[in-house]
Structure formats: C-alpha cells, structure tokens
C-alpha cells in the first residue's frame, strides 16, 4: 500500500467514526458512570455501612445504582470529595482525561510527529467521545498500563510492577494483559525477579488498604457482575454476546494464544507491540463491554500507525486498516443490518488473531522447526 494512501485511510477512518457518535444514547445528564464514583463518595455512611452494602438512596448516583467497581478504583476517586457538585467534579474529570490522553499519545508515538498527530486525532473518535459522555474510568487503565510499559522500556522494573499492580486492581480485566506480557517478563531472570517482587509487594499493599471491602467485592459483587452478559448490539463488543457461549471461549482463547505465542517468540525485540496488544484484547471476554472500553486499543492503533506509515508497502498494513475500520468506522454504515453486531464480533476475533501472527511472522518461525510443514504465512 502506498504510504500516502495508508496515512489518508487511517485519518479518514478516524473522521468517519464521528458519524458513529450519532448512535451514542446521550442522556440528559453527562457523566452517568462518573456519577457512580461521585455519588458513593458523598454517601451518609453509618458505622455498619460499606460502599457495597449501603442503601443506595443515601448516595448521589443519578440512577440509585449499586457501586460495582473494585475498592481500589473507589480510592482513586477520593479527589471527588473536594467538590460539592457533581458537575464541577465532572469537568475536573474531563481535565484529568485530557492530560492522561496526551501522556498516552506521547508514550506510544515515541516522539514521531505524524504519529502524535494521529494519536491526538483519536480524541474525537467514537470510543473516546462515548467514554467522555459516560465519564468512564477506562482511560485511567490505559494510562497506568502505558506507564508500566514506559517503565519497562526505561528499565525501571520496580516502577513496572507498581503500575502493573495499579492497572490490575483498579479494574480486573488487565489480568489478561499480564498473562500476555508474562513470557516477555520471564525471558530475563534479572528483571523478572524485580518486577515480580514489586508486583507482589504493591498488590499486597493495595489489598491491605481495605481488606473488608475486597472480601465483599470478590465474593458478593463480582460473581453477580461477571455473570451479566450483554445481548449483541451495535454499542458493545463482548464475545460472550455470540449465539453460543462456547464460541466466545474458543475465539478469545485463540486470540489470547496467538498473542502469547507472539510474546514468547519476540523477546524484547518488540516489547512495544506486546504491551500494546496485550491491553487491546483485554476487554473482549467481559460480559459487559461497551464500546467506550475500546480506548484500550488506542496504544495498538498508535503503534500500528507509526510502524506502517514507515513500512506501508507491507501487506500487514491492510490488516491494520481493516482493524481501524471495524473498531472506529463501521457502525454507522452497517447499523441497518440485524446480523451486523455478530459479524463484527467475529471480525474482531479474526483480526486480533491475524495481527500477532502477521506482525511477528509466526509462520516463518514454525518453518524453522519443521522442513516438511508448508505453512502459508498470513503476512
């Protein structure tokens, strides 16, 4: 693919995702998810109450919902107590979001000016606008995960474990991401020991901050929340929404295995791809995965743009553009088809499997181990 055409298609896909914004079910009040954090920091707690057991009428959540986030995420939002109105706190949240977004782009663009421009353009893309409309917290996970990669890259292994622990305990789905990067960490005994000790230490500290809340969350809140499965719809991307749950397990298992193989084969040569891809696949096996969670794919998008804008003649660039199109720009054009949500989920599974295979040329690796095996590489 010609370099100019690749760049044009990438930016055009971000542009057409603006049409998808029309599909967001905007509510009368902005920050529906944010109000859950704000409300439970302004509850009238008695000595017998906890955030998971309190009567929700005592809190300021817009819809009197229960608090369903991990205790550590609750603690990360302690700053909301500075504000006497949810609107003021929400606008401060938007400022934090903007700064976090800029830091994420700088980390993954690796100082390439055109890539920085592309990364910043994702700010107006459908998943990010959807996220801001809800006041969702997933960009914090992207930020902490990005900082863990930056620390690893700069050989600050104690900090790597610190940011990995924050990512996993703020929301649990980065556990899938840790599984993917584990072979990369394991390949060197020196930094494996440092990262592991740091991860265990900070994980223990986080649990000890509120052991009672963690017990309630893990054994009372999480089982009910994890059993929820969204029906197939144009605003969500959970593989568990497929007609048969067994399909979801198989597809996500294949995705996870392909990235694990890529992680194992790459070593530290392509740690940026491993770190970015590990986060990109993390939300697809959740029962509730609205499309604002797709901001977890932004590091992979930024990396892919930088790589393929320099190596756009590679056939892999078509796979990258296809992934961009499916994630960012396809809902508006296919919303009239009832089968589209299911087709989209299968497309996600295919593309997220093809990317590590093609980028890391696992087919060629297999040839090295068997001269008789005729493997057609997807690259």
mmCIF file of C-alpha atoms in Angstrom:
data_model
loop_
_atom_site.group_PDB
_atom_site.id
_atom_site.type_symbol
_atom_site.label_atom_id
_atom_site.label_comp_id
_atom_site.label_asym_id
_atom_site.label_seq_id
_atom_site.Cartn_x
_atom_site.Cartn_y
_atom_site.Cartn_z
ATOM 1 C CA UNK A 1 0.000 0.000 0.000
ATOM 2 C CA UNK A 2 1.297 3.440 -0.908
ATOM 3 C CA UNK A 3 2.401 5.424 2.163
ATOM 4 C CA UNK A 4 0.220 8.436 1.367
ATOM 5 C CA UNK A 5 -2.806 6.222 0.799
ATOM 6 C CA UNK A 6 -2.199 4.422 4.099
ATOM 7 C CA UNK A 7 -1.955 7.696 6.025
ATOM 8 C CA UNK A 8 -5.035 9.079 4.279
ATOM 9 C CA UNK A 9 -7.086 5.943 5.017
ATOM 10 C CA UNK A 10 -6.034 5.962 8.672
ATOM 11 C CA UNK A 11 -7.079 9.570 9.234
ATOM 12 C CA UNK A 12 -10.218 9.085 7.126
ATOM 13 C CA UNK A 13 -11.282 6.171 9.332
ATOM 14 C CA UNK A 14 -10.980 8.376 12.412
ATOM 15 C CA UNK A 15 -13.017 11.034 10.608
ATOM 16 C CA UNK A 16 -15.881 8.719 9.647
ATOM 17 C CA UNK A 17 -16.044 7.474 13.240
ATOM 18 C CA UNK A 18 -17.514 10.902 14.003
ATOM 19 C CA UNK A 19 -20.695 9.670 12.304
ATOM 20 C CA UNK A 20 -20.873 6.862 14.872
ATOM 21 C CA UNK A 21 -21.239 9.460 17.618
ATOM 22 C CA UNK A 22 -24.861 9.854 16.494
ATOM 23 C CA UNK A 23 -25.507 6.333 17.776
ATOM 24 C CA UNK A 24 -24.485 7.135 21.354
ATOM 25 C CA UNK A 25 -27.617 7.183 23.542
ATOM 26 C CA UNK A 26 -26.923 10.571 25.115
ATOM 27 C CA UNK A 27 -28.644 11.078 28.449
ATOM 28 C CA UNK A 28 -29.997 14.307 29.911
ATOM 29 C CA UNK A 29 -27.067 14.389 32.349
ATOM 30 C CA UNK A 30 -23.468 13.857 31.259
ATOM 31 C CA UNK A 31 -21.242 11.536 33.251
ATOM 32 C CA UNK A 32 -23.561 8.619 34.055
ATOM 33 C CA UNK A 33 -20.662 6.339 35.059
ATOM 34 C CA UNK A 34 -18.835 9.177 36.776
ATOM 35 C CA UNK A 35 -21.860 9.895 38.961
ATOM 36 C CA UNK A 36 -21.458 6.405 40.434
ATOM 37 C CA UNK A 37 -17.982 7.302 41.720
ATOM 38 C CA UNK A 38 -19.035 10.770 42.840
ATOM 39 C CA UNK A 39 -22.234 9.585 44.488
ATOM 40 C CA UNK A 40 -20.591 6.956 46.656
ATOM 41 C CA UNK A 41 -18.009 9.458 47.856
ATOM 42 C CA UNK A 42 -20.888 11.604 49.105
ATOM 43 C CA UNK A 43 -22.913 8.956 50.933
ATOM 44 C CA UNK A 44 -24.110 9.233 54.508
ATOM 45 C CA UNK A 45 -22.275 6.140 55.757
ATOM 46 C CA UNK A 46 -23.107 4.756 59.182
ATOM 47 C CA UNK A 47 -20.735 2.551 61.175
ATOM 48 C CA UNK A 48 -22.419 -0.560 59.768
ATOM 49 C CA UNK A 49 -22.418 0.620 56.151
ATOM 50 C CA UNK A 50 -19.871 -0.070 53.433
ATOM 51 C CA UNK A 51 -19.941 1.189 49.851
ATOM 52 C CA UNK A 52 -21.190 -2.241 48.727
ATOM 53 C CA UNK A 53 -23.923 -2.665 51.347
ATOM 54 C CA UNK A 54 -25.267 0.843 51.855
ATOM 55 C CA UNK A 55 -28.805 1.789 50.887
ATOM 56 C CA UNK A 56 -28.245 3.477 47.507
ATOM 57 C CA UNK A 57 -30.852 6.136 48.349
ATOM 58 C CA UNK A 58 -28.281 7.603 50.744
ATOM 59 C CA UNK A 59 -25.912 8.341 47.846
ATOM 60 C CA UNK A 60 -25.946 10.735 44.907
ATOM 61 C CA UNK A 61 -25.798 8.338 41.978
ATOM 62 C CA UNK A 62 -28.031 9.541 39.134
ATOM 63 C CA UNK A 63 -29.942 6.248 38.985
ATOM 64 C CA UNK A 64 -29.529 4.987 42.579
ATOM 65 C CA UNK A 65 -27.322 2.138 41.367
ATOM 66 C CA UNK A 66 -25.047 -0.017 43.483
ATOM 67 C CA UNK A 67 -21.296 0.548 43.412
ATOM 68 C CA UNK A 68 -19.767 -2.203 41.252
ATOM 69 C CA UNK A 69 -16.143 -1.116 40.886
ATOM 70 C CA UNK A 70 -13.183 -2.585 42.820
ATOM 71 C CA UNK A 71 -12.269 -0.890 46.124
ATOM 72 C CA UNK A 72 -9.030 0.478 44.690
ATOM 73 C CA UNK A 73 -10.911 2.274 41.914
ATOM 74 C CA UNK A 74 -13.069 3.848 44.620
ATOM 75 C CA UNK A 75 -9.903 5.065 46.351
ATOM 76 C CA UNK A 76 -8.550 6.525 43.107
ATOM 77 C CA UNK A 77 -11.629 8.767 43.021
ATOM 78 C CA UNK A 78 -11.191 10.159 46.534
ATOM 79 C CA UNK A 79 -10.492 13.537 44.934
ATOM 80 C CA UNK A 80 -14.201 13.880 44.144
ATOM 81 C CA UNK A 81 -14.730 14.785 47.813
ATOM 82 C CA UNK A 82 -13.133 18.157 47.010
ATOM 83 C CA UNK A 83 -16.279 19.125 45.086
ATOM 84 C CA UNK A 84 -19.746 19.947 46.334
ATOM 85 C CA UNK A 85 -21.420 19.422 42.949
ATOM 86 C CA UNK A 86 -21.213 16.535 40.526
ATOM 87 C CA UNK A 87 -20.973 18.946 37.585
ATOM 88 C CA UNK A 88 -17.846 20.626 38.933
ATOM 89 C CA UNK A 89 -16.254 17.256 39.650
ATOM 90 C CA UNK A 90 -17.178 16.012 36.160
ATOM 91 C CA UNK A 91 -15.461 18.963 34.472
ATOM 92 C CA UNK A 92 -12.353 18.305 36.551
ATOM 93 C CA UNK A 93 -12.571 14.666 35.413
ATOM 94 C CA UNK A 94 -12.540 15.895 31.800
ATOM 95 C CA UNK A 95 -9.349 17.837 32.524
ATOM 96 C CA UNK A 96 -7.714 14.727 34.014
ATOM 97 C CA UNK A 97 -8.883 12.780 30.978
ATOM 98 C CA UNK A 98 -7.342 15.291 28.556
ATOM 99 C CA UNK A 99 -3.968 15.280 30.343
ATOM 100 C CA UNK A 100 -3.989 11.476 30.566
ATOM 101 C CA UNK A 101 -4.812 11.174 26.871
ATOM 102 C CA UNK A 102 -1.921 13.431 25.906
ATOM 103 C CA UNK A 103 0.524 11.435 28.064
ATOM 104 C CA UNK A 104 -0.659 8.172 26.489
ATOM 105 C CA UNK A 105 -0.145 9.532 22.970
ATOM 106 C CA UNK A 106 3.360 10.774 23.815
ATOM 107 C CA UNK A 107 4.359 7.402 25.275
ATOM 108 C CA UNK A 108 3.226 5.266 22.351
ATOM 109 C CA UNK A 109 4.056 7.636 19.479
ATOM 110 C CA UNK A 110 7.724 7.570 20.531
ATOM 111 C CA UNK A 111 8.220 11.233 19.525
ATOM 112 C CA UNK A 112 7.184 10.745 15.882
ATOM 113 C CA UNK A 113 5.356 13.969 14.935
ATOM 114 C CA UNK A 114 2.937 12.463 12.406
ATOM 115 C CA UNK A 115 2.083 9.668 14.841
ATOM 116 C CA UNK A 116 1.458 12.215 17.605
ATOM 117 C CA UNK A 117 -0.995 13.968 15.281
ATOM 118 C CA UNK A 118 -2.757 10.693 14.526
ATOM 119 C CA UNK A 119 -2.857 9.761 18.207
ATOM 120 C CA UNK A 120 -4.363 13.113 19.135
ATOM 121 C CA UNK A 121 -6.974 12.702 16.391
ATOM 122 C CA UNK A 122 -8.269 9.642 18.261
ATOM 123 C CA UNK A 123 -9.529 12.083 20.896
ATOM 124 C CA UNK A 124 -12.519 12.861 18.672
ATOM 125 C CA UNK A 125 -13.103 9.223 17.710
ATOM 126 C CA UNK A 126 -16.287 7.419 18.659
ATOM 127 C CA UNK A 127 -14.950 5.289 21.576
ATOM 128 C CA UNK A 128 -13.325 8.261 23.300
ATOM 129 C CA UNK A 129 -16.329 10.572 22.867
ATOM 130 C CA UNK A 130 -18.559 7.775 24.187
ATOM 131 C CA UNK A 131 -16.195 7.371 27.150
ATOM 132 C CA UNK A 132 -16.256 11.081 27.980
ATOM 133 C CA UNK A 133 -20.044 11.216 27.675
ATOM 134 C CA UNK A 134 -20.305 8.483 30.317
ATOM 135 C CA UNK A 135 -17.429 9.756 32.453
ATOM 136 C CA UNK A 136 -15.927 6.278 32.278
ATOM 137 C CA UNK A 137 -12.672 5.331 34.020
ATOM 138 C CA UNK A 138 -11.057 3.054 31.405
ATOM 139 C CA UNK A 139 -8.625 5.694 30.183
ATOM 140 C CA UNK A 140 -7.023 5.564 33.638
ATOM 141 C CA UNK A 141 -6.278 1.894 32.996
ATOM 142 C CA UNK A 142 -4.725 2.785 29.638
ATOM 143 C CA UNK A 143 -2.618 5.454 31.361
ATOM 144 C CA UNK A 144 -1.293 3.159 34.099
ATOM 145 C CA UNK A 145 -0.666 0.348 31.618
ATOM 146 C CA UNK A 146 1.196 2.775 29.357
ATOM 147 C CA UNK A 147 3.313 3.917 32.304
ATOM 148 C CA UNK A 148 4.140 0.281 33.078
ATOM 149 C CA UNK A 149 5.407 -0.121 29.510
ATOM 150 C CA UNK A 150 7.410 3.105 29.711
ATOM 151 C CA UNK A 151 8.964 1.964 32.995
ATOM 152 C CA UNK A 152 9.844 -1.410 31.467
ATOM 153 C CA UNK A 153 11.361 0.278 28.428
ATOM 154 C CA UNK A 154 13.488 2.533 30.644
ATOM 155 C CA UNK A 155 14.488 -0.469 32.814
ATOM 156 C CA UNK A 156 12.732 0.904 35.897
ATOM 157 C CA UNK A 157 11.482 -2.527 36.904
ATOM 158 C CA UNK A 158 10.266 -1.620 40.390
ATOM 159 C CA UNK A 159 8.018 1.020 38.828
ATOM 160 C CA UNK A 160 6.894 -1.503 36.206
ATOM 161 C CA UNK A 161 5.489 -3.752 38.932
ATOM 162 C CA UNK A 162 3.932 -0.735 40.651
ATOM 163 C CA UNK A 163 1.970 0.387 37.587
ATOM 164 C CA UNK A 164 1.008 -3.197 36.678
ATOM 165 C CA UNK A 165 -0.483 -3.630 40.158
ATOM 166 C CA UNK A 166 -2.437 -0.373 39.894
ATOM 167 C CA UNK A 167 -3.785 -1.379 36.464
ATOM 168 C CA UNK A 168 -4.980 -4.787 37.641
ATOM 169 C CA UNK A 169 -6.560 -3.712 40.912
ATOM 170 C CA UNK A 170 -8.283 -0.615 39.540
ATOM 171 C CA UNK A 171 -10.144 -2.924 37.142
ATOM 172 C CA UNK A 172 -9.575 -6.649 36.902
ATOM 173 C CA UNK A 173 -9.516 -7.167 33.131
ATOM 174 C CA UNK A 174 -5.789 -6.189 32.778
ATOM 175 C CA UNK A 175 -5.133 -9.621 34.289
ATOM 176 C CA UNK A 176 -5.493 -10.935 30.711
ATOM 177 C CA UNK A 177 -2.906 -8.366 29.645
ATOM 178 C CA UNK A 178 -0.477 -9.519 32.325
ATOM 179 C CA UNK A 179 -0.823 -13.098 31.067
ATOM 180 C CA UNK A 180 0.284 -11.935 27.607
ATOM 181 C CA UNK A 181 3.311 -9.943 28.793
ATOM 182 C CA UNK A 182 4.361 -12.628 31.274
ATOM 183 C CA UNK A 183 6.549 -14.560 28.754
ATOM 184 C CA UNK A 184 8.238 -11.266 27.891
ATOM 185 C CA UNK A 185 8.993 -10.598 31.560
ATOM 186 C CA UNK A 186 10.024 -14.205 32.137
ATOM 187 C CA UNK A 187 12.708 -14.183 29.431
ATOM 188 C CA UNK A 188 15.197 -12.385 31.694
ATOM 189 C CA UNK A 189 15.690 -13.668 35.250
ATOM 190 C CA UNK A 190 17.100 -10.350 36.467
ATOM 191 C CA UNK A 191 14.130 -8.145 35.708
ATOM 192 C CA UNK A 192 11.626 -10.947 36.196
ATOM 193 C CA UNK A 193 12.655 -11.080 39.852
ATOM 194 C CA UNK A 194 12.451 -7.297 40.290
ATOM 195 C CA UNK A 195 9.099 -6.938 38.546
ATOM 196 C CA UNK A 196 7.604 -9.927 40.365
ATOM 197 C CA UNK A 197 8.710 -8.700 43.790
ATOM 198 C CA UNK A 198 7.388 -5.222 43.040
ATOM 199 C CA UNK A 199 4.092 -6.591 41.723
ATOM 200 C CA UNK A 200 3.582 -8.830 44.766
ATOM 201 C CA UNK A 201 4.548 -6.057 47.184
ATOM 202 C CA UNK A 202 2.235 -3.411 45.744
ATOM 203 C CA UNK A 203 -0.595 -5.907 45.213
ATOM 204 C CA UNK A 204 -0.371 -6.808 48.900
ATOM 205 C CA UNK A 205 -0.352 -3.132 49.877
ATOM 206 C CA UNK A 206 -3.453 -2.437 47.785
ATOM 207 C CA UNK A 207 -5.332 -5.381 49.301
ATOM 208 C CA UNK A 208 -4.369 -4.334 52.828
ATOM 209 C CA UNK A 209 -5.717 -0.817 52.255
ATOM 210 C CA UNK A 210 -9.268 -2.175 52.548
ATOM 211 C CA UNK A 211 -9.376 -5.957 53.157
ATOM 212 C CA UNK A 212 -13.040 -5.948 54.206
ATOM 213 C CA UNK A 213 -14.099 -4.161 51.017
ATOM 214 C CA UNK A 214 -12.046 -6.534 48.893
ATOM 215 C CA UNK A 215 -13.697 -9.514 50.562
ATOM 216 C CA UNK A 216 -17.152 -8.079 49.863
ATOM 217 C CA UNK A 217 -16.240 -7.185 46.298
ATOM 218 C CA UNK A 218 -14.679 -10.545 45.354
ATOM 219 C CA UNK A 219 -17.308 -12.772 46.961
ATOM 220 C CA UNK A 220 -20.506 -10.719 46.764
ATOM 221 C CA UNK A 221 -20.279 -8.100 44.000
ATOM 222 C CA UNK A 222 -18.014 -9.675 41.376
ATOM 223 C CA UNK A 223 -19.898 -13.013 40.983
ATOM 224 C CA UNK A 224 -23.131 -11.205 40.132
ATOM 225 C CA UNK A 225 -21.471 -8.626 37.903
ATOM 226 C CA UNK A 226 -19.362 -11.167 35.990
ATOM 227 C CA UNK A 227 -22.427 -13.304 35.259
ATOM 228 C CA UNK A 228 -24.056 -10.469 33.288
ATOM 229 C CA UNK A 229 -23.837 -10.845 29.508
ATOM 230 C CA UNK A 230 -24.912 -8.080 27.141
ATOM 231 C CA UNK A 231 -27.037 -9.195 24.177
ATOM 232 C CA UNK A 232 -25.453 -8.495 20.765
ATOM 233 C CA UNK A 233 -25.834 -4.817 19.981
ATOM 234 C CA UNK A 234 -24.121 -2.127 17.976
ATOM 235 C CA UNK A 235 -22.741 -0.340 21.063
ATOM 236 C CA UNK A 236 -20.933 -3.305 22.642
ATOM 237 C CA UNK A 237 -18.210 -5.798 21.748
ATOM 238 C CA UNK A 238 -18.306 -8.657 24.260
ATOM 239 C CA UNK A 239 -17.501 -12.006 22.643
ATOM 240 C CA UNK A 240 -19.812 -13.553 25.221
ATOM 241 C CA UNK A 241 -22.659 -11.978 23.243
ATOM 242 C CA UNK A 242 -22.140 -14.517 20.458
ATOM 243 C CA UNK A 243 -25.004 -17.015 19.999
ATOM 244 C CA UNK A 244 -23.151 -19.785 21.836
ATOM 245 C CA UNK A 245 -21.028 -19.022 24.888
ATOM 246 C CA UNK A 246 -18.665 -21.832 23.883
ATOM 247 C CA UNK A 247 -17.802 -19.845 20.739
ATOM 248 C CA UNK A 248 -16.735 -16.919 22.889
ATOM 249 C CA UNK A 249 -14.388 -19.127 24.888
ATOM 250 C CA UNK A 250 -12.853 -20.591 21.744
ATOM 251 C CA UNK A 251 -12.425 -17.259 19.964
ATOM 252 C CA UNK A 252 -10.972 -15.470 22.972
ATOM 253 C CA UNK A 253 -8.757 -18.480 23.668
ATOM 254 C CA UNK A 254 -7.374 -18.297 20.119
ATOM 255 C CA UNK A 255 -6.790 -14.541 20.427
ATOM 256 C CA UNK A 256 -5.024 -14.958 23.762
ATOM 257 C CA UNK A 257 -2.922 -17.868 22.493
ATOM 258 C CA UNK A 258 -1.807 -16.003 19.370
ATOM 259 C CA UNK A 259 -0.613 -13.042 21.440
ATOM 260 C CA UNK A 260 1.054 -15.374 23.941
ATOM 261 C CA UNK A 261 2.986 -17.046 21.117
ATOM 262 C CA UNK A 262 3.969 -13.654 19.761
ATOM 263 C CA UNK A 263 5.134 -12.609 23.219
ATOM 264 C CA UNK A 264 7.153 -15.787 23.638
ATOM 265 C CA UNK A 265 8.797 -15.535 20.204
ATOM 266 C CA UNK A 266 9.518 -11.832 20.178
ATOM 267 C CA UNK A 267 11.585 -11.500 23.345
ATOM 268 C CA UNK A 268 12.431 -7.855 23.986
ATOM 269 C CA UNK A 269 12.739 -7.052 20.285
ATOM 270 C CA UNK A 270 9.143 -5.890 20.033
ATOM 271 C CA UNK A 271 8.065 -5.289 23.591
ATOM 272 C CA UNK A 272 6.046 -2.259 22.491
ATOM 273 C CA UNK A 273 3.784 -4.421 20.302
ATOM 274 C CA UNK A 274 3.360 -6.969 23.081
ATOM 275 C CA UNK A 275 2.479 -4.341 25.699
ATOM 276 C CA UNK A 276 0.075 -2.566 23.341
ATOM 277 C CA UNK A 277 -1.559 -5.731 22.015
ATOM 278 C CA UNK A 278 -1.933 -7.217 25.488
ATOM 279 C CA UNK A 279 -4.125 -4.303 26.554
ATOM 280 C CA UNK A 280 -6.012 -4.217 23.245
ATOM 281 C CA UNK A 281 -7.510 -7.692 23.733
ATOM 282 C CA UNK A 282 -8.314 -7.319 27.423
ATOM 283 C CA UNK A 283 -11.999 -6.305 27.338
ATOM 284 C CA UNK A 284 -13.351 -8.776 24.784
ATOM 285 C CA UNK A 285 -14.063 -11.532 27.295
ATOM 286 C CA UNK A 286 -16.037 -9.341 29.700
ATOM 287 C CA UNK A 287 -19.763 -9.933 29.898
ATOM 288 C CA UNK A 288 -20.350 -6.186 29.724
ATOM 289 C CA UNK A 289 -18.048 -4.498 27.201
ATOM 290 C CA UNK A 290 -19.491 -1.270 25.889
ATOM 291 C CA UNK A 291 -17.542 0.359 23.103
ATOM 292 C CA UNK A 292 -16.065 3.074 25.298
ATOM 293 C CA UNK A 293 -13.851 0.218 26.571
ATOM 294 C CA UNK A 294 -12.246 0.203 23.109
ATOM 295 C CA UNK A 295 -9.946 3.024 24.206
ATOM 296 C CA UNK A 296 -7.821 0.127 25.470
ATOM 297 C CA UNK A 297 -6.955 -0.466 21.801
ATOM 298 C CA UNK A 298 -5.550 3.033 21.266
ATOM 299 C CA UNK A 299 -1.917 2.123 22.137
ATOM 300 C CA UNK A 300 -2.023 -0.609 19.478
ATOM 301 C CA UNK A 301 -3.535 1.830 16.967
ATOM 302 C CA UNK A 302 -0.824 4.411 17.632
ATOM 303 C CA UNK A 303 1.945 1.819 17.361
ATOM 304 C CA UNK A 304 0.458 0.401 14.183
ATOM 305 C CA UNK A 305 0.183 3.794 12.540
ATOM 306 C CA UNK A 306 3.806 4.638 13.326
ATOM 307 C CA UNK A 307 5.077 1.288 12.065
ATOM 308 C CA UNK A 308 3.038 1.039 8.887
ATOM 309 C CA UNK A 309 3.416 4.686 7.917
ATOM 310 C CA UNK A 310 7.109 3.825 7.622
ATOM 311 C CA UNK A 311 6.583 0.327 6.183
ATOM 312 C CA UNK A 312 3.301 0.781 4.360
ATOM 313 C CA UNK A 313 4.283 -1.498 1.470
ATOM 314 C CA UNK A 314 3.875 -4.449 3.796
ATOM 315 C CA UNK A 315 0.685 -6.434 3.245
ATOM 316 C CA UNK A 316 0.188 -6.261 7.018
ATOM 317 C CA UNK A 317 -0.864 -2.634 6.628
ATOM 318 C CA UNK A 318 -4.155 -3.844 5.096
ATOM 319 C CA UNK A 319 -4.867 -5.818 8.279
ATOM 320 C CA UNK A 320 -4.209 -2.727 10.366
ATOM 321 C CA UNK A 321 -6.536 -0.540 8.272
ATOM 322 C CA UNK A 322 -9.210 -3.249 8.439
ATOM 323 C CA UNK A 323 -8.964 -3.287 12.238
ATOM 324 C CA UNK A 324 -9.236 0.503 12.357
ATOM 325 C CA UNK A 325 -12.309 0.358 10.145
ATOM 326 C CA UNK A 326 -14.046 -2.343 12.190
ATOM 327 C CA UNK A 327 -13.323 -0.642 15.523
ATOM 328 C CA UNK A 328 -13.817 3.007 14.623
ATOM 329 C CA UNK A 329 -15.739 3.472 11.417
ATOM 330 C CA UNK A 330 -18.161 0.692 10.656
ATOM 331 C CA UNK A 331 -21.229 1.122 12.880
ATOM 332 C CA UNK A 332 -22.859 3.994 11.034
ATOM 333 C CA UNK A 333 -22.752 2.213 7.675
ATOM 334 C CA UNK A 334 -23.930 -1.188 8.900
ATOM 335 C CA UNK A 335 -26.430 -0.293 11.611
ATOM 336 C CA UNK A 336 -29.376 -1.324 9.408
ATOM 337 C CA UNK A 337 -28.283 -4.976 9.338
ATOM 338 C CA UNK A 338 -29.560 -7.075 12.230
ATOM 339 C CA UNK A 339 -26.696 -9.547 11.849
ATOM 340 C CA UNK A 340 -24.038 -6.841 11.992
ATOM 341 C CA UNK A 341 -23.173 -6.995 15.740
ATOM 342 C CA UNK A 342 -22.449 -10.724 15.454
ATOM 343 C CA UNK A 343 -20.485 -10.250 12.219
ATOM 344 C CA UNK A 344 -18.484 -7.512 13.902
ATOM 345 C CA UNK A 345 -17.594 -9.747 16.858
ATOM 346 C CA UNK A 346 -16.303 -12.471 14.539
ATOM 347 C CA UNK A 347 -14.329 -9.795 12.655
ATOM 348 C CA UNK A 348 -12.723 -8.659 15.899
ATOM 349 C CA UNK A 349 -11.711 -12.223 16.674
ATOM 350 C CA UNK A 350 -10.224 -12.776 13.220
ATOM 351 C CA UNK A 351 -8.284 -9.505 13.063
ATOM 352 C CA UNK A 352 -6.950 -9.720 16.617
ATOM 353 C CA UNK A 353 -5.635 -13.192 15.791
ATOM 354 C CA UNK A 354 -4.155 -12.256 12.421
ATOM 355 C CA UNK A 355 -2.266 -9.209 13.712
ATOM 356 C CA UNK A 356 0.210 -11.009 16.012
ATOM 357 C CA UNK A 357 0.646 -13.832 13.507
ATOM 358 C CA UNK A 358 1.406 -11.462 10.654
ATOM 359 C CA UNK A 359 3.471 -8.915 12.540
ATOM 360 C CA UNK A 360 5.638 -11.466 14.279
ATOM 361 C CA UNK A 361 5.770 -13.861 11.314
ATOM 362 C CA UNK A 362 4.966 -16.862 13.454
ATOM 363 C CA UNK A 363 4.510 -18.847 10.271
ATOM 364 C CA UNK A 364 8.172 -18.455 9.455
ATOM 365 C CA UNK A 365 9.082 -19.445 12.998
ATOM 366 C CA UNK A 366 7.179 -22.689 12.545
ATOM 367 C CA UNK A 367 9.063 -23.433 9.319
ATOM 368 C CA UNK A 368 12.317 -23.377 11.217
ATOM 369 C CA UNK A 369 11.167 -26.276 13.360
ATOM 370 C CA UNK A 370 9.805 -28.455 10.561
ATOM 371 C CA UNK A 371 11.058 -28.528 6.976
ATOM 372 C CA UNK A 372 8.102 -30.667 5.979
ATOM 373 C CA UNK A 373 5.496 -28.236 7.245
ATOM 374 C CA UNK A 374 4.171 -25.994 4.498
ATOM 375 C CA UNK A 375 2.781 -23.024 6.310
ATOM 376 C CA UNK A 376 1.234 -20.149 4.406
ATOM 377 C CA UNK A 377 2.076 -17.038 6.367
ATOM 378 C CA UNK A 378 -0.744 -14.529 6.810
ATOM 379 C CA UNK A 379 1.759 -11.772 6.178
#
